[in-house]
mmCIF file as gemmi writes it, N, C-alpha and C atoms, coordinates in Angstrom:
data_model
loop_
_atom_site.group_PDB
_atom_site.id
_atom_site.type_symbol
_atom_site.label_atom_id
_atom_site.label_alt_id
_atom_site.label_comp_id
_atom_site.label_asym_id
_atom_site.label_entity_id
_atom_site.label_seq_id
_atom_site.pdbx_PDB_ins_code
_atom_site.Cartn_x
_atom_site.Cartn_y
_atom_site.Cartn_z
_atom_site.occupancy
_atom_site.B_iso_or_equiv
_atom_site.pdbx_formal_charge
_atom_site.auth_seq_id
_atom_site.auth_asym_id
_atom_site.pdbx_PDB_model_num
ATOM 1 N N . MET Axp A 1 ? 0.783 -1.207 -0.096 1 0 ? 1 A 1
ATOM 2 C CA . MET Axp A 1 ? 0.078 -0.04 -0.072 1 0 ? 1 A 1
ATOM 3 C C . MET Axp A 1 ? 0.803 1.303 0.079 1 0 ? 1 A 1
ATOM 4 N N . THR Axp A 2 ? 0.055 2.121 -0.556 1 0 ? 2 A 1
ATOM 5 C CA . THR Axp A 2 ? 0.947 3.592 -0.481 1 0 ? 2 A 1
ATOM 6 C C . THR Axp A 2 ? 0.724 4.491 0.15 1 0 ? 2 A 1
ATOM 7 N N . GLU Axp A 3 ? 0.745 5.89 0.573 1 0 ? 3 A 1
ATOM 8 C CA . GLU Axp A 3 ? 0.389 6.923 1.459 1 0 ? 3 A 1
ATOM 9 C C . GLU Axp A 3 ? -0.969 7.262 0.738 1 0 ? 3 A 1
ATOM 10 N N . PHE Axp A 4 ? -1.315 7.014 -0.159 1 0 ? 4 A 1
ATOM 11 C CA . PHE Axp A 4 ? -2.962 7.029 -0.598 1 0 ? 4 A 1
ATOM 12 C C . PHE Axp A 4 ? -3.831 5.865 -1.088 1 0 ? 4 A 1
ATOM 13 N N . GLY Axp A 5 ? -3.045 4.908 -0.118 1 0 ? 5 A 1
ATOM 14 C CA . GLY Axp A 5 ? -3.848 3.451 0.07 1 0 ? 5 A 1
ATOM 15 C C . GLY Axp A 5 ? -4.308 3.098 -0.989 1 0 ? 5 A 1
ATOM 16 N N . THR Axp A 6 ? -3.149 2.865 -2.037 1 0 ? 6 A 1
ATOM 17 C CA . THR Axp A 6 ? -3.591 2.194 -3.2 1 0 ? 6 A 1
ATOM 18 C C . THR Axp A 6 ? -2.411 1.628 -3.713 1 0 ? 6 A 1
ATOM 19 N N . GLU Axp A 7 ? -2.699 0.133 -4.009 1 0 ? 7 A 1
ATOM 20 C CA . GLU Axp A 7 ? -1.441 -0.636 -4.804 1 0 ? 7 A 1
ATOM 21 C C . GLU Axp A 7 ? -1.175 -0.248 -5.938 1 0 ? 7 A 1
ATOM 22 N N . ILE Axp A 8 ? 0.107 -0.207 -6.441 1 0 ? 8 A 1
ATOM 23 C CA . ILE Axp A 8 ? 0.542 -0.176 -7.707 1 0 ? 8 A 1
ATOM 24 C C . ILE Axp A 8 ? -0.078 -1.422 -8.593 1 0 ? 8 A 1
ATOM 25 N N . GLY Axp A 9 ? -0.694 -0.637 -9.871 1 0 ? 9 A 1
ATOM 26 C CA . GLY Axp A 9 ? -1.322 -1.397 -10.85 1 0 ? 9 A 1
ATOM 27 C C . GLY Axp A 9 ? -2.897 -1.404 -10.483 1 0 ? 9 A 1
ATOM 28 N N . ALA Axp A 10 ? -3.566 -0.833 -9.568 1 0 ? 10 A 1
ATOM 29 C CA . ALA Axp A 10 ? -4.914 -0.724 -8.93 1 0 ? 10 A 1
ATOM 30 C C . ALA Axp A 10 ? -5.381 0.416 -9.743 1 0 ? 10 A 1
ATOM 31 N N . GLY Axp A 11 ? -6.795 0.18 -9.973 1 0 ? 11 A 1
ATOM 32 C CA . GLY Axp A 11 ? -7.416 1.203 -10.865 1 0 ? 11 A 1
ATOM 33 C C . GLY Axp A 11 ? -7.757 2.218 -10.289 1 0 ? 11 A 1
ATOM 34 N N . VAL Axp A 12 ? -7.574 3.169 -10.919 1 0 ? 12 A 1
ATOM 35 C CA . VAL Axp A 12 ? -8.523 4.453 -10.027 1 0 ? 12 A 1
ATOM 36 C C . VAL Axp A 12 ? -9.503 5.277 -11.183 1 0 ? 12 A 1
ATOM 37 N N . ASP Axp A 13 ? -10.678 5.661 -10.373 1 0 ? 13 A 1
ATOM 38 C CA . ASP Axp A 13 ? -11.499 6.491 -10.681 1 0 ? 13 A 1
ATOM 39 C C . ASP Axp A 13 ? -11.522 7.262 -9.53 1 0 ? 13 A 1
ATOM 40 N N . GLU Axp A 14 ? -11.408 8.805 -9.995 1 0 ? 14 A 1
ATOM 41 C CA . GLU Axp A 14 ? -11.492 9.96 -8.779 1 0 ? 14 A 1
ATOM 42 C C . GLU Axp A 14 ? -11.788 11.164 -9.792 1 0 ? 14 A 1
ATOM 43 N N . THR Axp A 15 ? -12.535 12.099 -8.792 1 0 ? 15 A 1
ATOM 44 C CA . THR Axp A 15 ? -12.859 13.56 -9.243 1 0 ? 15 A 1
ATOM 45 C C . THR Axp A 15 ? -11.689 14.357 -8.552 1 0 ? 15 A 1
ATOM 46 N N . GLY Axp A 16 ? -12.019 15.569 -9.251 1 0 ? 16 A 1
ATOM 47 C CA . GLY Axp A 16 ? -11.001 16.472 -8.714 1 0 ? 16 A 1
ATOM 48 C C . GLY Axp A 16 ? -10.987 17.843 -9.643 1 0 ? 16 A 1
ATOM 49 N N . ARG Axp A 17 ? -9.615 18.382 -9.473 1 0 ? 17 A 1
ATOM 50 C CA . ARG Axp A 17 ? -9.937 19.563 -10.713 1 0 ? 17 A 1
ATOM 51 C C . ARG Axp A 17 ? -8.299 19.219 -10.962 1 0 ? 17 A 1
ATOM 52 N N . LEU Axp A 18 ? -8.674 19.552 -12.446 1 0 ? 18 A 1
ATOM 53 C CA . LEU Axp A 18 ? -7.101 19.286 -13.414 1 0 ? 18 A 1
ATOM 54 C C . LEU Axp A 18 ? -6.511 20.697 -13.66 1 0 ? 18 A 1
ATOM 55 N N . VAL Axp A 19 ? -5.314 20.49 -12.992 1 0 ? 19 A 1
ATOM 56 C CA . VAL Axp A 19 ? -4.238 21.548 -12.872 1 0 ? 19 A 1
ATOM 57 C C . VAL Axp A 19 ? -2.996 21.325 -13.908 1 0 ? 19 A 1
ATOM 58 N N . ARG Axp A 20 ? -2.592 22.018 -14.575 1 0 ? 20 A 1
ATOM 59 C CA . ARG Axp A 20 ? -1.611 22.497 -15.447 1 0 ? 20 A 1
ATOM 60 C C . ARG Axp A 20 ? -0.152 22.54 -14.696 1 0 ? 20 A 1
ATOM 61 N N . ASP Axp A 21 ? 0.819 22.207 -14.335 1 0 ? 21 A 1
ATOM 62 C CA . ASP Axp A 21 ? 2.027 22.918 -13.54 1 0 ? 21 A 1
ATOM 63 C C . ASP Axp A 21 ? 3.183 22.966 -14.572 1 0 ? 21 A 1
ATOM 64 N N . GLN Axp A 22 ? 4.241 23.275 -14.408 1 0 ? 22 A 1
ATOM 65 C CA . GLN Axp A 22 ? 5.448 23.16 -15.452 1 0 ? 22 A 1
ATOM 66 C C . GLN Axp A 22 ? 5.887 22.012 -15.709 1 0 ? 22 A 1
ATOM 67 N N . ALA Axp A 23 ? 5.613 20.918 -14.888 1 0 ? 23 A 1
ATOM 68 C CA . ALA Axp A 23 ? 5.996 19.321 -14.947 1 0 ? 23 A 1
ATOM 69 C C . ALA Axp A 23 ? 4.745 18.433 -15.698 1 0 ? 23 A 1
ATOM 70 N N . GLY Axp A 24 ? 3.643 19.092 -15.813 1 0 ? 24 A 1
ATOM 71 C CA . GLY Axp A 24 ? 2.814 18.575 -16.605 1 0 ? 24 A 1
ATOM 72 C C . GLY Axp A 24 ? 1.33 18.782 -16.177 1 0 ? 24 A 1
ATOM 73 N N . PHE Axp A 25 ? 0.438 17.697 -15.754 1 0 ? 25 A 1
ATOM 74 C CA . PHE Axp A 25 ? -0.742 17.614 -14.895 1 0 ? 25 A 1
ATOM 75 C C . PHE Axp A 25 ? -0.75 16.892 -13.655 1 0 ? 25 A 1
ATOM 76 N N . LEU Axp A 26 ? -1.833 17.554 -12.755 1 0 ? 26 A 1
ATOM 77 C CA . LEU Axp A 26 ? -2.074 17.318 -11.368 1 0 ? 26 A 1
ATOM 78 C C . LEU Axp A 26 ? -3.75 16.883 -11.354 1 0 ? 26 A 1
ATOM 79 N N . LEU Axp A 27 ? -3.953 15.965 -10.821 1 0 ? 27 A 1
ATOM 80 C CA . LEU Axp A 27 ? -5.394 16.036 -10.238 1 0 ? 27 A 1
ATOM 81 C C . LEU Axp A 27 ? -5.291 16.5 -8.848 1 0 ? 27 A 1
ATOM 82 N N . GLN Axp A 28 ? -6.416 17.726 -8.412 1 0 ? 28 A 1
ATOM 83 C CA . GLN Axp A 28 ? -6.008 17.649 -6.983 1 0 ? 28 A 1
ATOM 84 C C . GLN Axp A 28 ? -7.538 17.037 -6.498 1 0 ? 28 A 1
ATOM 85 N N . ARG Axp A 29 ? -7.407 15.933 -5.804 1 0 ? 29 A 1
ATOM 86 C CA . ARG Axp A 29 ? -8.347 15.007 -5.741 1 0 ? 29 A 1
ATOM 87 C C . ARG Axp A 29 ? -9.64 15.734 -4.626 1 0 ? 29 A 1
ATOM 88 N N . ASP Axp A 30 ? -10.614 15.177 -5.204 1 0 ? 30 A 1
ATOM 89 C CA . ASP Axp A 30 ? -11.574 15.877 -3.618 1 0 ? 30 A 1
ATOM 90 C C . ASP Axp A 30 ? -11.762 15.393 -2.884 1 0 ? 30 A 1
ATOM 91 N N . LEU Axp A 31 ? -10.977 14.002 -2.643 1 0 ? 31 A 1
ATOM 92 C CA . LEU Axp A 31 ? -10.583 13.25 -1.205 1 0 ? 31 A 1
ATOM 93 C C . LEU Axp A 31 ? -9.203 14.049 -0.518 1 0 ? 31 A 1
ATOM 94 N N . GLY Axp A 32 ? -8.694 15.058 -0.906 1 0 ? 32 A 1
ATOM 95 C CA . GLY Axp A 32 ? -7.895 15.594 -0.293 1 0 ? 32 A 1
ATOM 96 C C . GLY Axp A 32 ? -6.292 15.11 -1.371 1 0 ? 32 A 1
ATOM 97 N N . GLY Axp A 33 ? -5.218 15.375 -1.267 1 0 ? 33 A 1
ATOM 98 C CA . GLY Axp A 33 ? -3.749 15.372 -1.884 1 0 ? 33 A 1
ATOM 99 C C . GLY Axp A 33 ? -4.081 15.622 -3.379 1 0 ? 33 A 1
ATOM 100 N N . SER Axp A 34 ? -3.229 15.069 -3.952 1 0 ? 34 A 1
ATOM 101 C CA . SER Axp A 34 ? -2.948 15.118 -5.569 1 0 ? 34 A 1
ATOM 102 C C . SER Axp A 34 ? -2.553 13.925 -6.294 1 0 ? 34 A 1
ATOM 103 N N . PHE Axp A 35 ? -2.982 13.693 -7.386 1 0 ? 35 A 1
ATOM 104 C CA . PHE Axp A 35 ? -1.97 12.56 -8.488 1 0 ? 35 A 1
ATOM 105 C C . PHE Axp A 35 ? -1.412 13.272 -9.268 1 0 ? 35 A 1
ATOM 106 N N . ARG Axp A 36 ? -0.204 13.257 -9.502 1 0 ? 36 A 1
ATOM 107 C CA . ARG Axp A 36 ? 0.707 13.706 -11.004 1 0 ? 36 A 1
ATOM 108 C C . ARG Axp A 36 ? 0.058 12.688 -12.09 1 0 ? 36 A 1
ATOM 109 N N . LEU Axp A 37 ? -0.332 13.14 -13.295 1 0 ? 37 A 1
ATOM 110 C CA . LEU Axp A 37 ? -0.911 12.22 -14.435 1 0 ? 37 A 1
ATOM 111 C C . LEU Axp A 37 ? -0.344 12.418 -15.013 1 0 ? 37 A 1
ATOM 112 N N . ILE Axp A 38 ? -0.09 10.953 -15.905 1 0 ? 38 A 1
ATOM 113 C CA . ILE Axp A 38 ? 0.519 10.608 -16.965 1 0 ? 38 A 1
ATOM 114 C C . ILE Axp A 38 ? -0.502 10.52 -18.259 1 0 ? 38 A 1
ATOM 115 N N . LEU Axp A 39 ? -0.712 11.347 -19.059 1 0 ? 39 A 1
ATOM 116 C CA . LEU Axp A 39 ? -1.428 11.546 -20.095 1 0 ? 39 A 1
ATOM 117 C C . LEU Axp A 39 ? -0.756 11.337 -21.235 1 0 ? 39 A 1
ATOM 118 N N . LEU Axp A 40 ? -1.489 10.633 -22.653 1 0 ? 40 A 1
ATOM 119 C CA . LEU Axp A 40 ? -1.435 10.179 -23.697 1 0 ? 40 A 1
ATOM 120 C C . LEU Axp A 40 ? -1.912 11.626 -24.745 1 0 ? 40 A 1
ATOM 121 N N . ARG Axp A 41 ? -2.827 11.996 -24.316 1 0 ? 41 A 1
ATOM 122 C CA . ARG Axp A 41 ? -3.399 13.089 -24.599 1 0 ? 41 A 1
ATOM 123 C C . ARG Axp A 41 ? -3.539 14.345 -23.918 1 0 ? 41 A 1
ATOM 124 N N . VAL Axp A 42 ? -3.526 15.575 -24.37 1 0 ? 42 A 1
ATOM 125 C CA . VAL Axp A 42 ? -3.788 16.742 -23.753 1 0 ? 42 A 1
ATOM 126 C C . VAL Axp A 42 ? -4.89 17.376 -23.69 1 0 ? 42 A 1
ATOM 127 N N . PRO Axp A 43 ? -5.863 17.482 -22.341 1 0 ? 43 A 1
ATOM 128 C CA . PRO Axp A 43 ? -6.975 17.651 -21.93 1 0 ? 43 A 1
ATOM 129 C C . PRO Axp A 43 ? -7.389 18.974 -21.985 1 0 ? 43 A 1
ATOM 130 N N . VAL Axp A 44 ? -6.882 20.159 -22.817 1 0 ? 44 A 1
ATOM 131 C CA . VAL Axp A 44 ? -6.85 21.315 -22.745 1 0 ? 44 A 1
ATOM 132 C C . VAL Axp A 44 ? -8.37 21.851 -22.189 1 0 ? 44 A 1
ATOM 133 N N . ASP Axp A 45 ? -9.423 21.284 -22.762 1 0 ? 45 A 1
ATOM 134 C CA . ASP Axp A 45 ? -10.65 21.923 -22.564 1 0 ? 45 A 1
ATOM 135 C C . ASP Axp A 45 ? -11.224 21.557 -21.176 1 0 ? 45 A 1
ATOM 136 N N . HIS Axp A 46 ? -10.165 20.737 -20.344 1 0 ? 46 A 1
ATOM 137 C CA . HIS Axp A 46 ? -10.3 20.505 -18.848 1 0 ? 46 A 1
ATOM 138 C C . HIS Axp A 46 ? -9.758 21.044 -18.141 1 0 ? 46 A 1
ATOM 139 N N . VAL Axp A 47 ? -8.953 21.949 -18.321 1 0 ? 47 A 1
ATOM 140 C CA . VAL Axp A 47 ? -7.936 22.514 -17.444 1 0 ? 47 A 1
ATOM 141 C C . VAL Axp A 47 ? -8.505 23.397 -16.5 1 0 ? 47 A 1
ATOM 142 N N . GLU Axp A 48 ? -8.055 23.239 -15.277 1 0 ? 48 A 1
ATOM 143 C CA . GLU Axp A 48 ? -8.818 24.226 -14.028 1 0 ? 48 A 1
ATOM 144 C C . GLU Axp A 48 ? -10.323 23.764 -13.904 1 0 ? 48 A 1
ATOM 145 N N . LYS Axp A 49 ? -10.832 22.777 -14.316 1 0 ? 49 A 1
ATOM 146 C CA . LYS Axp A 49 ? -12.373 22.254 -14.055 1 0 ? 49 A 1
ATOM 147 C C . LYS Axp A 49 ? -12.096 21.035 -13.26 1 0 ? 49 A 1
ATOM 148 N N . ARG Axp A 50 ? -13.511 21.005 -13.115 1 0 ? 50 A 1
ATOM 149 C CA . ARG Axp A 50 ? -13.636 19.925 -11.901 1 0 ? 50 A 1
ATOM 150 C C . ARG Axp A 50 ? -14.056 18.438 -13.48 1 0 ? 50 A 1
ATOM 151 N N . VAL Axp A 51 ? -13.26 17.247 -13.121 1 0 ? 51 A 1
ATOM 152 C CA . VAL Axp A 51 ? -13.248 16.509 -13.715 1 0 ? 51 A 1
ATOM 153 C C . VAL Axp A 51 ? -13.15 14.799 -12.977 1 0 ? 51 A 1
ATOM 154 N N . ARG Axp A 52 ? -13.488 13.85 -14.231 1 0 ? 52 A 1
ATOM 155 C CA . ARG Axp A 52 ? -13.181 12.46 -13.556 1 0 ? 52 A 1
ATOM 156 C C . ARG Axp A 52 ? -12.129 11.956 -14.247 1 0 ? 52 A 1
ATOM 157 N N . VAL Axp A 53 ? -10.617 11.314 -13.506 1 0 ? 53 A 1
ATOM 158 C CA . VAL Axp A 53 ? -10.126 10.679 -14.36 1 0 ? 53 A 1
ATOM 159 C C . VAL Axp A 53 ? -10.22 8.959 -13.833 1 0 ? 53 A 1
ATOM 160 N N . GLN Axp A 54 ? -9.977 8.293 -15 1 0 ? 54 A 1
ATOM 161 C CA . GLN Axp A 54 ? -9.801 6.845 -14.895 1 0 ? 54 A 1
ATOM 162 C C . GLN Axp A 54 ? -8.347 6.276 -15.338 1 0 ? 54 A 1
ATOM 163 N N . GLY Axp A 55 ? -7.824 5.609 -14.667 1 0 ? 55 A 1
ATOM 164 C CA . GLY Axp A 55 ? -6.547 4.95 -15.07 1 0 ? 55 A 1
ATOM 165 C C . GLY Axp A 55 ? -5.93 4.15 -14.115 1 0 ? 55 A 1
ATOM 166 N N . TYR Axp A 56 ? -4.696 3.795 -13.828 1 0 ? 56 A 1
ATOM 167 C CA . TYR Axp A 56 ? -3.981 2.887 -13.099 1 0 ? 56 A 1
ATOM 168 C C . TYR Axp A 56 ? -3.297 3.506 -12.066 1 0 ? 56 A 1
ATOM 169 N N . TYR Axp A 57 ? -2.739 3.193 -11.102 1 0 ? 57 A 1
ATOM 170 C CA . TYR Axp A 57 ? -1.93 3.597 -10.304 1 0 ? 57 A 1
ATOM 171 C C . TYR Axp A 57 ? -0.516 3.318 -10.393 1 0 ? 57 A 1
ATOM 172 N N . ALA Axp A 58 ? 0.375 4.075 -10.408 1 0 ? 58 A 1
ATOM 173 C CA . ALA Axp A 58 ? 1.754 3.723 -10.971 1 0 ? 58 A 1
ATOM 174 C C . ALA Axp A 58 ? 2.857 3.765 -9.805 1 0 ? 58 A 1
ATOM 175 N N . GLY Axp A 59 ? 2.341 4.279 -8.686 1 0 ? 59 A 1
ATOM 176 C CA . GLY Axp A 59 ? 2.976 4.395 -7.677 1 0 ? 59 A 1
ATOM 177 C C . GLY Axp A 59 ? 3.764 5.772 -7.473 1 0 ? 59 A 1
ATOM 178 N N . ASP Axp A 60 ? 4.152 6.386 -6.321 1 0 ? 60 A 1
ATOM 179 C CA . ASP Axp A 60 ? 4.853 7.444 -6.176 1 0 ? 60 A 1
ATOM 180 C C . ASP Axp A 60 ? 3.715 8.368 -6.419 1 0 ? 60 A 1
ATOM 181 N N . GLY Axp A 61 ? 2.372 8.542 -6.346 1 0 ? 61 A 1
ATOM 182 C CA . GLY Axp A 61 ? 1.369 9.731 -6.431 1 0 ? 61 A 1
ATOM 183 C C . GLY Axp A 61 ? 0.883 9.457 -7.97 1 0 ? 61 A 1
ATOM 184 N N . ILE Axp A 62 ? 1.766 8.6 -9.023 1 0 ? 62 A 1
ATOM 185 C CA . ILE Axp A 62 ? 1.232 8.896 -10.073 1 0 ? 62 A 1
ATOM 186 C C . ILE Axp A 62 ? 0.149 7.716 -10.724 1 0 ? 62 A 1
ATOM 187 N N . VAL Axp A 63 ? -0.559 8.608 -11.633 1 0 ? 63 A 1
ATOM 188 C CA . VAL Axp A 63 ? -1.738 7.935 -12.138 1 0 ? 63 A 1
ATOM 189 C C . VAL Axp A 63 ? -1.365 7.763 -13.842 1 0 ? 63 A 1
ATOM 190 N N . GLU Axp A 64 ? -1.182 6.431 -14.613 1 0 ? 64 A 1
ATOM 191 C CA . GLU Axp A 64 ? -1.405 6.37 -15.734 1 0 ? 64 A 1
ATOM 192 C C . GLU Axp A 64 ? -2.871 6.623 -16.407 1 0 ? 64 A 1
ATOM 193 N N . VAL Axp A 65 ? -3.067 7.659 -16.997 1 0 ? 65 A 1
ATOM 194 C CA . VAL Axp A 65 ? -4.602 7.91 -17.221 1 0 ? 65 A 1
ATOM 195 C C . VAL Axp A 65 ? -4.946 7.207 -18.558 1 0 ? 65 A 1
ATOM 196 N N . GLU Axp A 66 ? -6.285 6.738 -18.408 1 0 ? 66 A 1
ATOM 197 C CA . GLU Axp A 66 ? -6.99 6.292 -19.842 1 0 ? 66 A 1
ATOM 198 C C . GLU Axp A 66 ? -8.124 7.357 -20.156 1 0 ? 66 A 1
ATOM 199 N N . GLY Axp A 67 ? -8.598 7.964 -19.451 1 0 ? 67 A 1
ATOM 200 C CA . GLY Axp A 67 ? -9.713 9.098 -19.74 1 0 ? 67 A 1
ATOM 201 C C . GLY Axp A 67 ? -9.459 9.949 -18.669 1 0 ? 67 A 1
ATOM 202 N N . VAL Axp A 68 ? -10.022 11.142 -19.269 1 0 ? 68 A 1
ATOM 203 C CA . VAL Axp A 68 ? -10.458 12.293 -18.66 1 0 ? 68 A 1
ATOM 204 C C . VAL Axp A 68 ? -11.592 12.72 -19.077 1 0 ? 68 A 1
ATOM 205 N N . ALA Axp A 69 ? -12.773 13.353 -18.314 1 0 ? 69 A 1
ATOM 206 C CA . ALA Axp A 69 ? -14.144 13.403 -18.69 1 0 ? 69 A 1
ATOM 207 C C . ALA Axp A 69 ? -14.467 14.555 -17.18 1 0 ? 69 A 1
ATOM 208 N N . ALA Axp A 70 ? -15.429 15.625 -18.108 1 0 ? 70 A 1
ATOM 209 C CA . ALA Axp A 70 ? -16.153 16.541 -17.144 1 0 ? 70 A 1
ATOM 210 C C . ALA Axp A 70 ? -16.827 15.487 -15.932 1 0 ? 70 A 1
ATOM 211 N N . ALA Axp A 71 ? -16.564 16.164 -14.512 1 0 ? 71 A 1
ATOM 212 C CA . ALA Axp A 71 ? -17.508 15.749 -13.861 1 0 ? 71 A 1
ATOM 213 C C . ALA Axp A 71 ? -18.741 15.899 -13.573 1 0 ? 71 A 1
């Protein structure tokens, strides 16, 4: 288990605010804390908005994203 209570490889389905920084994208989680996101596509329409992120936990607070949608 990690500091987020998520095992590496576990599915992630979370909502929060999508934020862009110099290193890429973060999800500021509704449940508190944040995930660094690995995205194949840049979700420019969703930046600074509340979103739902689905993907897999990669460890160290990183999520490999399969989808981003408006929450």
